[in-house]
Amino acid sequence: MKTDSRDEFDLRLVHALQLDGRAPFSRIAEVLGVSDQTVARRYTRLRTSGAIKVLGLTAPGVLGETVWLVRVHCTPDAAAAVAEALARRPDTSWVSLLSGGTEIAAVTRVASDRESEALLLEKLPRTPQVTGVTAHCLIHEFFGGPQGLVNKSDSLTPDQIERLTAYEPEPGPAAGPPPVLSAADERMCAALAHDGRAPLAELSAVTGWSQSTVRRRLAELRSQGALFFDIDYDPRAFGHGTHVVLMLAVPPAAVHETGEALARHPEIAFACAITGPYNLMAVAICADVRALYAYLTSSVASLSAVQRMETSPVIRQVKSAGPYFAAPRRRGRP
């Protein structure tokens, strides 16, 4: 993972925040060998410019929710509007316009089978401009969630990684019923989805809890794996201009081994097993189309179990993991 328009310190800072999005600037500064002011100043510059956002996100698998990958086919004149309508929904993430501008990919999460049925039969866009909808249930995640592409960058040394993660709560065992979020928990998580580094005073105000209670509840949710922190950043700012969705079909006996191998590729930002004619889905991010070609004809070609593959370049990322922020309209546009 090489950088072009951002320097190596920016990448180390992003890597540090991916490891622990709420790590104090003083700890990050100590590990990176700079002053607290340098870390704070650089983070503020990156955040205010929109280059990065720290997001506090809930883990659907831990909370007993089901995740669906939905692909919506539209007429070319309607795709952008339908994508933005999907992005405004609170239960969607990673809404993307794919190659040709006639297909939308989106990830959505539901709490029960009944809600899954309602999603697929009632809630998805039903207009003449929508020509088809397919849905794939995400049944296993190989890479993603609290793990980001920056974790594969080698920008931090193993010693730095160990020092940064020493204070991070370790997720506990998954046995037992899923954690239940209270109304106050949900308000706190909504605030963290906008700003994962929201101060304790702000979280105290939205929950009605004392700051010590907020701190304790944050630690509990993180230790349960119900809450994690992710970094939303534009890969293009770090020299990665080609973003592709891969759909792969492999025999059932080879799904796990192939998925694990795929997840180890430096280009893979997300990988999972899904239902449907393609049983593996991944997101690959490369420097450019030449690098994508080299990746597909070398690393992916070496996965002997792959029988079929579909590649769909992302032409516009409408929504990422956090809340939807509509792009400002240019003057003169309707």
mmCIF file of C-alpha atoms in Angstrom:
data_model
loop_
_atom_site.group_PDB
_atom_site.id
_atom_site.type_symbol
_atom_site.label_atom_id
_atom_site.label_comp_id
_atom_site.label_asym_id
_atom_site.label_seq_id
_atom_site.Cartn_x
_atom_site.Cartn_y
_atom_site.Cartn_z
ATOM 1 C CA MET A 1 0.000 0.000 0.000
ATOM 2 C CA LYS A 2 1.943 2.996 -1.279
ATOM 3 C CA THR A 3 1.045 6.642 -0.859
ATOM 4 C CA ASP A 4 1.136 9.439 -3.392
ATOM 5 C CA SER A 5 -0.726 12.559 -2.269
ATOM 6 C CA ARG A 6 -0.420 11.813 1.453
ATOM 7 C CA ASP A 7 2.837 11.402 3.304
ATOM 8 C CA GLU A 8 3.921 8.417 5.362
ATOM 9 C CA PHE A 9 3.029 10.097 8.650
ATOM 10 C CA ASP A 10 -0.601 10.436 7.525
ATOM 11 C CA LEU A 11 -0.696 6.714 6.776
ATOM 12 C CA ARG A 12 0.849 5.834 10.145
ATOM 13 C CA LEU A 13 -1.735 8.016 11.870
ATOM 14 C CA VAL A 14 -4.595 6.364 9.948
ATOM 15 C CA HIS A 15 -3.183 2.940 10.830
ATOM 16 C CA ALA A 16 -2.976 3.907 14.512
ATOM 17 C CA LEU A 17 -6.586 5.090 14.507
ATOM 18 C CA GLN A 18 -7.716 1.926 12.721
ATOM 19 C CA LEU A 19 -6.167 -0.070 15.560
ATOM 20 C CA ASP A 20 -7.886 2.041 18.236
ATOM 21 C CA GLY A 21 -10.114 4.846 17.050
ATOM 22 C CA ARG A 22 -10.378 6.368 20.531
ATOM 23 C CA ALA A 23 -6.702 6.106 21.476
ATOM 24 C CA PRO A 24 -5.572 9.335 23.183
ATOM 25 C CA PHE A 25 -3.406 11.561 21.019
ATOM 26 C CA SER A 26 -0.755 11.356 23.744
ATOM 27 C CA ARG A 27 -0.454 7.580 23.319
ATOM 28 C CA ILE A 28 -0.373 7.805 19.522
ATOM 29 C CA ALA A 29 2.262 10.559 19.757
ATOM 30 C CA GLU A 30 4.423 8.483 22.082
ATOM 31 C CA VAL A 31 4.282 5.456 19.783
ATOM 32 C CA LEU A 32 4.964 7.510 16.633
ATOM 33 C CA GLY A 33 7.742 9.497 18.279
ATOM 34 C CA VAL A 34 6.228 12.959 17.812
ATOM 35 C CA SER A 35 4.555 15.558 20.011
ATOM 36 C CA ASP A 36 0.904 15.465 21.057
ATOM 37 C CA GLN A 37 0.407 18.742 19.176
ATOM 38 C CA THR A 38 1.709 17.215 15.939
ATOM 39 C CA VAL A 39 -0.774 14.335 16.122
ATOM 40 C CA ALA A 40 -3.679 16.623 17.044
ATOM 41 C CA ARG A 41 -2.832 19.113 14.296
ATOM 42 C CA ARG A 42 -2.475 16.441 11.609
ATOM 43 C CA TYR A 43 -5.666 14.642 12.665
ATOM 44 C CA THR A 44 -7.619 17.913 12.651
ATOM 45 C CA ARG A 45 -6.337 18.717 9.168
ATOM 46 C CA LEU A 46 -7.299 15.287 7.828
ATOM 47 C CA ARG A 47 -10.706 15.315 9.493
ATOM 48 C CA THR A 48 -11.728 18.851 8.543
ATOM 49 C CA SER A 49 -10.678 18.269 4.939
ATOM 50 C CA GLY A 50 -12.876 15.161 4.809
ATOM 51 C CA ALA A 51 -9.890 12.883 4.175
ATOM 52 C CA ILE A 52 -10.709 10.659 7.156
ATOM 53 C CA LYS A 53 -13.490 10.051 9.669
ATOM 54 C CA VAL A 54 -13.341 7.869 12.781
ATOM 55 C CA LEU A 55 -16.591 5.921 13.083
ATOM 56 C CA GLY A 56 -17.936 3.976 16.036
ATOM 57 C CA LEU A 57 -19.966 1.095 14.576
ATOM 58 C CA THR A 58 -22.027 -1.745 15.992
ATOM 59 C CA ALA A 59 -21.242 -5.301 14.861
ATOM 60 C CA PRO A 60 -24.358 -6.932 13.344
ATOM 61 C CA GLY A 61 -23.168 -10.498 13.882
ATOM 62 C CA VAL A 62 -22.580 -9.918 17.594
ATOM 63 C CA LEU A 63 -25.983 -8.239 17.979
ATOM 64 C CA GLY A 64 -27.774 -11.126 16.258
ATOM 65 C CA GLU A 65 -28.590 -9.170 13.093
ATOM 66 C CA THR A 66 -28.534 -10.471 9.523
ATOM 67 C CA VAL A 67 -26.559 -8.687 6.813
ATOM 68 C CA TRP A 68 -27.607 -8.666 3.157
ATOM 69 C CA LEU A 69 -25.727 -7.595 0.046
ATOM 70 C CA VAL A 70 -28.362 -6.112 -2.261
ATOM 71 C CA ARG A 71 -27.796 -5.469 -5.966
ATOM 72 C CA VAL A 72 -30.301 -3.182 -7.665
ATOM 73 C CA HIS A 73 -30.396 -2.873 -11.461
ATOM 74 C CA CYS A 74 -31.752 0.400 -12.828
ATOM 75 C CA THR A 75 -32.168 2.355 -15.988
ATOM 76 C CA PRO A 76 -29.173 4.692 -16.453
ATOM 77 C CA ASP A 77 -31.201 7.857 -15.793
ATOM 78 C CA ALA A 78 -32.421 6.600 -12.383
ATOM 79 C CA ALA A 79 -29.398 4.899 -10.854
ATOM 80 C CA ALA A 80 -27.976 7.929 -9.030
ATOM 81 C CA ALA A 81 -31.352 8.881 -7.514
ATOM 82 C CA VAL A 82 -32.082 5.313 -6.399
ATOM 83 C CA ALA A 83 -28.576 5.012 -4.902
ATOM 84 C CA GLU A 84 -29.064 8.203 -2.916
ATOM 85 C CA ALA A 85 -32.491 7.020 -1.728
ATOM 86 C CA LEU A 86 -30.889 3.788 -0.491
ATOM 87 C CA ALA A 87 -28.067 5.764 1.131
ATOM 88 C CA ARG A 88 -30.520 7.848 3.157
ATOM 89 C CA ARG A 89 -31.871 4.725 4.839
ATOM 90 C CA PRO A 90 -30.408 4.255 8.335
ATOM 91 C CA ASP A 91 -30.042 0.491 7.820
ATOM 92 C CA THR A 92 -27.769 0.696 4.753
ATOM 93 C CA SER A 93 -24.021 1.090 4.283
ATOM 94 C CA TRP A 94 -21.488 0.837 1.469
ATOM 95 C CA VAL A 95 -23.882 2.044 -1.203
ATOM 96 C CA SER A 96 -22.003 2.104 -4.513
ATOM 97 C CA LEU A 97 -22.717 2.794 -8.175
ATOM 98 C CA LEU A 98 -21.060 0.055 -10.189
ATOM 99 C CA SER A 99 -19.734 -0.172 -13.734
ATOM 100 C CA GLY A 100 -21.940 1.216 -16.449
ATOM 101 C CA GLY A 101 -23.938 3.277 -13.972
ATOM 102 C CA THR A 102 -26.911 0.903 -14.101
ATOM 103 C CA GLU A 103 -26.230 -1.239 -11.033
ATOM 104 C CA ILE A 104 -26.147 -0.341 -7.342
ATOM 105 C CA ALA A 105 -24.605 -2.445 -4.603
ATOM 106 C CA ALA A 106 -25.604 -1.841 -0.999
ATOM 107 C CA VAL A 107 -25.188 -3.568 2.332
ATOM 108 C CA THR A 108 -28.156 -3.600 4.678
ATOM 109 C CA ARG A 109 -28.778 -5.170 8.077
ATOM 110 C CA VAL A 110 -31.962 -6.438 9.707
ATOM 111 C CA ALA A 111 -32.756 -7.741 13.167
ATOM 112 C CA SER A 112 -35.000 -10.721 12.285
ATOM 113 C CA ASP A 113 -36.178 -13.034 9.525
ATOM 114 C CA ARG A 114 -39.456 -11.113 9.425
ATOM 115 C CA GLU A 115 -37.572 -7.880 8.754
ATOM 116 C CA SER A 116 -35.540 -9.653 6.063
ATOM 117 C CA GLU A 117 -38.781 -10.626 4.350
ATOM 118 C CA ALA A 118 -40.125 -7.077 4.607
ATOM 119 C CA LEU A 119 -36.862 -5.672 3.257
ATOM 120 C CA LEU A 120 -36.802 -7.904 0.197
ATOM 121 C CA LEU A 121 -40.533 -7.801 -0.588
ATOM 122 C CA GLU A 122 -41.644 -4.336 0.496
ATOM 123 C CA LYS A 123 -38.939 -1.818 1.349
ATOM 124 C CA LEU A 124 -36.549 -1.910 -1.586
ATOM 125 C CA PRO A 125 -37.234 0.632 -4.335
ATOM 126 C CA ARG A 126 -40.176 -0.327 -6.534
ATOM 127 C CA THR A 127 -40.289 2.007 -9.500
ATOM 128 C CA PRO A 128 -40.393 1.429 -13.270
ATOM 129 C CA GLN A 129 -36.756 2.510 -13.371
ATOM 130 C CA VAL A 130 -35.721 -0.455 -11.173
ATOM 131 C CA THR A 131 -35.387 -3.405 -13.535
ATOM 132 C CA GLY A 132 -34.205 -6.057 -11.082
ATOM 133 C CA VAL A 133 -33.154 -6.751 -7.501
ATOM 134 C CA THR A 134 -31.032 -9.594 -6.160
ATOM 135 C CA ALA A 135 -30.047 -10.181 -2.537
ATOM 136 C CA HIS A 136 -27.279 -12.294 -1.040
ATOM 137 C CA CYS A 137 -27.130 -13.097 2.668
ATOM 138 C CA LEU A 138 -23.697 -12.567 4.221
ATOM 139 C CA ILE A 139 -22.985 -15.799 6.095
ATOM 140 C CA HIS A 140 -19.312 -15.429 7.082
ATOM 141 C CA GLU A 141 -16.837 -12.556 7.146
ATOM 142 C CA PHE A 142 -13.188 -13.282 6.366
ATOM 143 C CA PHE A 143 -11.855 -9.739 6.473
ATOM 144 C CA GLY A 144 -13.517 -6.460 7.397
ATOM 145 C CA GLY A 145 -15.234 -4.863 10.369
ATOM 146 C CA PRO A 146 -12.497 -3.556 12.688
ATOM 147 C CA GLN A 147 -9.881 -4.728 10.187
ATOM 148 C CA GLY A 148 -9.196 -2.264 7.397
ATOM 149 C CA LEU A 149 -6.996 -2.225 4.327
ATOM 150 C CA VAL A 150 -4.586 0.060 6.167
ATOM 151 C CA ASN A 151 -3.835 -2.862 8.519
ATOM 152 C CA LYS A 152 -2.011 -4.452 5.571
ATOM 153 C CA SER A 153 0.117 -1.391 4.857
ATOM 154 C CA ASP A 154 3.109 -2.243 7.104
ATOM 155 C CA SER A 155 3.212 1.456 7.973
ATOM 156 C CA LEU A 156 3.579 0.581 11.679
ATOM 157 C CA THR A 157 6.063 -1.897 13.103
ATOM 158 C CA PRO A 158 4.879 -4.941 15.093
ATOM 159 C CA ASP A 159 6.173 -3.243 18.256
ATOM 160 C CA GLN A 160 4.159 -0.081 17.518
ATOM 161 C CA ILE A 161 1.048 -2.150 16.830
ATOM 162 C CA GLU A 162 1.457 -4.008 20.117
ATOM 163 C CA ARG A 163 1.883 -0.756 22.059
ATOM 164 C CA LEU A 164 -1.188 0.796 20.465
ATOM 165 C CA THR A 165 -3.443 -2.212 21.051
ATOM 166 C CA ALA A 166 -2.273 -3.004 24.581
ATOM 167 C CA TYR A 167 -5.075 -0.866 26.060
ATOM 168 C CA GLU A 168 -7.814 -1.862 23.630
ATOM 169 C CA PRO A 169 -10.477 -4.128 25.197
ATOM 170 C CA GLU A 170 -10.243 -7.659 23.838
ATOM 171 C CA PRO A 171 -13.597 -8.975 22.521
ATOM 172 C CA GLY A 172 -14.956 -11.620 24.840
ATOM 173 C CA PRO A 173 -16.413 -15.029 23.978
ATOM 174 C CA ALA A 174 -19.391 -15.089 21.620
ATOM 175 C CA ALA A 175 -21.268 -17.718 23.647
ATOM 176 C CA GLY A 176 -24.637 -16.829 25.147
ATOM 177 C CA PRO A 177 -27.411 -14.529 23.911
ATOM 178 C CA PRO A 178 -26.427 -11.454 21.903
ATOM 179 C CA PRO A 179 -26.022 -8.185 23.827
ATOM 180 C CA VAL A 180 -29.138 -6.029 24.021
ATOM 181 C CA LEU A 181 -28.744 -2.308 23.402
ATOM 182 C CA SER A 182 -30.825 0.028 25.524
ATOM 183 C CA ALA A 183 -32.304 3.261 24.166
ATOM 184 C CA ALA A 184 -29.402 5.155 25.758
ATOM 185 C CA ASP A 185 -26.922 2.726 24.174
ATOM 186 C CA GLU A 186 -28.508 3.393 20.781
ATOM 187 C CA ARG A 187 -28.250 7.156 21.239
ATOM 188 C CA MET A 188 -24.600 6.806 22.208
ATOM 189 C CA CYS A 189 -23.868 4.550 19.235
ATOM 190 C CA ALA A 190 -25.628 6.993 16.890
ATOM 191 C CA ALA A 191 -23.367 9.794 18.162
ATOM 192 C CA LEU A 192 -20.288 7.606 17.710
ATOM 193 C CA ALA A 193 -21.369 6.715 14.165
ATOM 194 C CA HIS A 194 -21.081 10.435 13.349
ATOM 195 C CA ASP A 195 -17.834 10.917 15.282
ATOM 196 C CA GLY A 196 -16.065 7.943 16.823
ATOM 197 C CA ARG A 197 -13.923 10.312 18.901
ATOM 198 C CA ALA A 198 -16.884 12.225 20.351
ATOM 199 C CA PRO A 199 -15.855 13.489 23.813
ATOM 200 C CA LEU A 200 -17.228 11.802 26.925
ATOM 201 C CA ALA A 201 -19.079 15.033 27.798
ATOM 202 C CA GLU A 202 -20.995 14.844 24.497
ATOM 203 C CA LEU A 203 -21.812 11.158 25.006
ATOM 204 C CA SER A 204 -22.893 11.920 28.558
ATOM 205 C CA ALA A 205 -25.289 14.587 27.247
ATOM 206 C CA VAL A 206 -26.964 12.275 24.703
ATOM 207 C CA THR A 207 -27.303 9.339 27.114
ATOM 208 C CA GLY A 208 -28.072 11.132 30.383
ATOM 209 C CA TRP A 209 -25.314 9.090 32.063
ATOM 210 C CA SER A 210 -22.337 10.329 34.012
ATOM 211 C CA GLN A 211 -19.010 10.357 32.190
ATOM 212 C CA SER A 212 -17.777 7.459 34.312
ATOM 213 C CA THR A 213 -20.852 5.423 33.304
ATOM 214 C CA VAL A 214 -20.262 6.278 29.639
ATOM 215 C CA ARG A 215 -16.629 5.192 29.924
ATOM 216 C CA ARG A 216 -17.632 1.912 31.580
ATOM 217 C CA ARG A 217 -20.375 1.169 29.047
ATOM 218 C CA LEU A 218 -18.028 1.877 26.133
ATOM 219 C CA ALA A 219 -15.556 -0.623 27.573
ATOM 220 C CA GLU A 220 -18.309 -3.227 28.027
ATOM 221 C CA LEU A 221 -19.617 -2.928 24.476
ATOM 222 C CA ARG A 222 -16.108 -3.057 23.031
ATOM 223 C CA SER A 223 -15.152 -6.086 25.123
ATOM 224 C CA GLN A 224 -18.324 -7.862 23.934
ATOM 225 C CA GLY A 225 -17.382 -7.062 20.327
ATOM 226 C CA ALA A 226 -20.690 -5.219 19.916
ATOM 227 C CA LEU A 227 -18.947 -1.891 19.236
ATOM 228 C CA PHE A 228 -15.828 -1.316 17.170
ATOM 229 C CA PHE A 229 -14.097 1.632 15.542
ATOM 230 C CA ASP A 230 -13.358 1.979 11.856
ATOM 231 C CA ILE A 231 -11.708 4.604 9.681
ATOM 232 C CA ASP A 232 -13.548 5.928 6.659
ATOM 233 C CA TYR A 233 -11.058 7.438 4.238
ATOM 234 C CA ASP A 234 -10.767 7.954 0.519
ATOM 235 C CA PRO A 235 -8.268 5.387 -0.832
ATOM 236 C CA ARG A 236 -7.509 7.758 -3.702
ATOM 237 C CA ALA A 237 -5.892 10.134 -1.222
ATOM 238 C CA PHE A 238 -3.400 7.366 -0.495
ATOM 239 C CA GLY A 239 -2.669 6.428 -4.087
ATOM 240 C CA HIS A 240 -5.405 3.851 -4.706
ATOM 241 C CA GLY A 241 -7.644 4.868 -7.586
ATOM 242 C CA THR A 242 -9.314 1.602 -8.679
ATOM 243 C CA HIS A 243 -12.030 0.063 -6.512
ATOM 244 C CA VAL A 244 -13.644 -3.206 -7.679
ATOM 245 C CA VAL A 245 -16.290 -5.593 -6.364
ATOM 246 C CA LEU A 246 -15.398 -9.235 -7.018
ATOM 247 C CA MET A 247 -17.963 -12.043 -7.066
ATOM 248 C CA LEU A 248 -16.456 -15.536 -7.138
ATOM 249 C CA ALA A 249 -17.925 -19.024 -7.392
ATOM 250 C CA VAL A 250 -16.069 -21.949 -5.820
ATOM 251 C CA PRO A 251 -17.125 -25.472 -4.791
ATOM 252 C CA PRO A 252 -18.673 -25.592 -1.287
ATOM 253 C CA ALA A 253 -15.746 -27.614 0.062
ATOM 254 C CA ALA A 254 -13.345 -24.843 -0.981
ATOM 255 C CA VAL A 255 -15.273 -21.801 0.306
ATOM 256 C CA HIS A 256 -13.467 -21.407 3.627
ATOM 257 C CA GLU A 257 -9.956 -22.084 2.374
ATOM 258 C CA THR A 258 -10.399 -19.807 -0.641
ATOM 259 C CA GLY A 259 -12.002 -17.062 1.442
ATOM 260 C CA GLU A 260 -9.137 -17.139 3.953
ATOM 261 C CA ALA A 261 -6.567 -17.002 1.142
ATOM 262 C CA LEU A 262 -8.412 -14.123 -0.510
ATOM 263 C CA ALA A 263 -8.536 -12.202 2.771
ATOM 264 C CA ARG A 264 -4.732 -12.327 3.029
ATOM 265 C CA HIS A 265 -4.228 -10.522 -0.278
ATOM 266 C CA PRO A 266 -2.886 -6.976 0.287
ATOM 267 C CA GLU A 267 -5.443 -5.603 -2.200
ATOM 268 C CA ILE A 268 -8.507 -6.971 -0.375
ATOM 269 C CA ALA A 269 -10.361 -4.495 1.841
ATOM 270 C CA PHE A 270 -13.324 -6.799 2.543
ATOM 271 C CA ALA A 271 -14.089 -10.477 1.951
ATOM 272 C CA CYS A 272 -17.055 -12.631 2.913
ATOM 273 C CA ALA A 273 -19.049 -15.756 2.060
ATOM 274 C CA ILE A 274 -22.556 -15.170 0.702
ATOM 275 C CA THR A 275 -25.563 -17.073 -0.553
ATOM 276 C CA GLY A 276 -26.407 -17.297 -4.237
ATOM 277 C CA PRO A 277 -24.712 -18.432 -7.462
ATOM 278 C CA TYR A 278 -21.527 -16.659 -6.381
ATOM 279 C CA ASN A 279 -20.564 -17.771 -2.879
ATOM 280 C CA LEU A 280 -17.654 -15.368 -2.220
ATOM 281 C CA MET A 281 -17.684 -11.577 -2.439
ATOM 282 C CA ALA A 282 -14.720 -9.254 -1.996
ATOM 283 C CA VAL A 283 -13.732 -5.638 -2.473
ATOM 284 C CA ALA A 284 -10.324 -5.080 -4.054
ATOM 285 C CA ILE A 285 -8.577 -1.699 -4.064
ATOM 286 C CA CYS A 286 -5.644 -1.157 -6.412
ATOM 287 C CA ALA A 287 -3.502 1.769 -7.481
ATOM 288 C CA ASP A 288 -4.848 1.792 -11.041
ATOM 289 C CA VAL A 289 -6.221 -0.482 -13.756
ATOM 290 C CA ARG A 290 -2.768 -1.867 -14.548
ATOM 291 C CA ALA A 291 -2.349 -2.902 -10.942
ATOM 292 C CA LEU A 292 -5.840 -4.420 -11.015
ATOM 293 C CA TYR A 293 -4.949 -6.453 -14.108
ATOM 294 C CA ALA A 294 -1.758 -7.671 -12.428
ATOM 295 C CA TYR A 295 -3.729 -8.610 -9.312
ATOM 296 C CA LEU A 296 -6.449 -10.501 -11.200
ATOM 297 C CA THR A 297 -3.987 -12.406 -13.387
ATOM 298 C CA SER A 298 -1.641 -13.340 -10.565
ATOM 299 C CA SER A 299 -3.073 -13.503 -7.042
ATOM 300 C CA VAL A 300 -6.681 -14.247 -8.003
ATOM 301 C CA ALA A 301 -5.574 -16.592 -10.800
ATOM 302 C CA SER A 302 -3.613 -18.591 -8.228
ATOM 303 C CA LEU A 303 -6.840 -19.460 -6.356
ATOM 304 C CA SER A 304 -7.304 -22.832 -8.028
ATOM 305 C CA ALA A 305 -10.838 -23.429 -6.736
ATOM 306 C CA VAL A 306 -12.332 -20.369 -8.450
ATOM 307 C CA GLN A 307 -14.684 -21.529 -11.219
ATOM 308 C CA ARG A 308 -16.277 -18.230 -12.235
ATOM 309 C CA MET A 309 -15.613 -14.591 -11.447
ATOM 310 C CA GLU A 310 -17.409 -11.319 -12.049
ATOM 311 C CA THR A 311 -15.668 -7.946 -11.640
ATOM 312 C CA SER A 312 -17.620 -4.699 -11.221
ATOM 313 C CA PRO A 313 -15.629 -1.461 -10.901
ATOM 314 C CA VAL A 314 -17.058 1.076 -8.452
ATOM 315 C CA ILE A 315 -17.601 4.350 -10.271
ATOM 316 C CA ARG A 316 -18.981 6.247 -7.278
ATOM 317 C CA GLN A 317 -19.110 5.537 -3.544
ATOM 318 C CA VAL A 318 -22.407 7.069 -2.421
ATOM 319 C CA LYS A 319 -22.264 5.994 1.227
ATOM 320 C CA SER A 320 -19.649 4.282 3.357
ATOM 321 C CA ALA A 321 -19.992 2.607 6.752
ATOM 322 C CA GLY A 322 -21.257 5.652 8.646
ATOM 323 C CA PRO A 323 -24.287 7.918 8.269
ATOM 324 C CA TYR A 324 -25.105 9.361 4.871
ATOM 325 C CA PHE A 325 -23.726 12.816 4.178
ATOM 326 C CA ALA A 326 -25.169 14.178 0.951
ATOM 327 C CA ALA A 327 -22.587 15.742 -1.325
ATOM 328 C CA PRO A 328 -23.069 19.507 -1.619
ATOM 329 C CA ARG A 329 -24.677 20.520 -4.860
ATOM 330 C CA ARG A 330 -22.755 22.737 -7.211
ATOM 331 C CA ARG A 331 -24.139 26.148 -7.990
ATOM 332 C CA GLY A 332 -26.409 26.082 -11.007
ATOM 333 C CA ARG A 333 -27.456 22.461 -10.558
ATOM 334 C CA PRO A 334 -31.120 21.683 -9.875
#
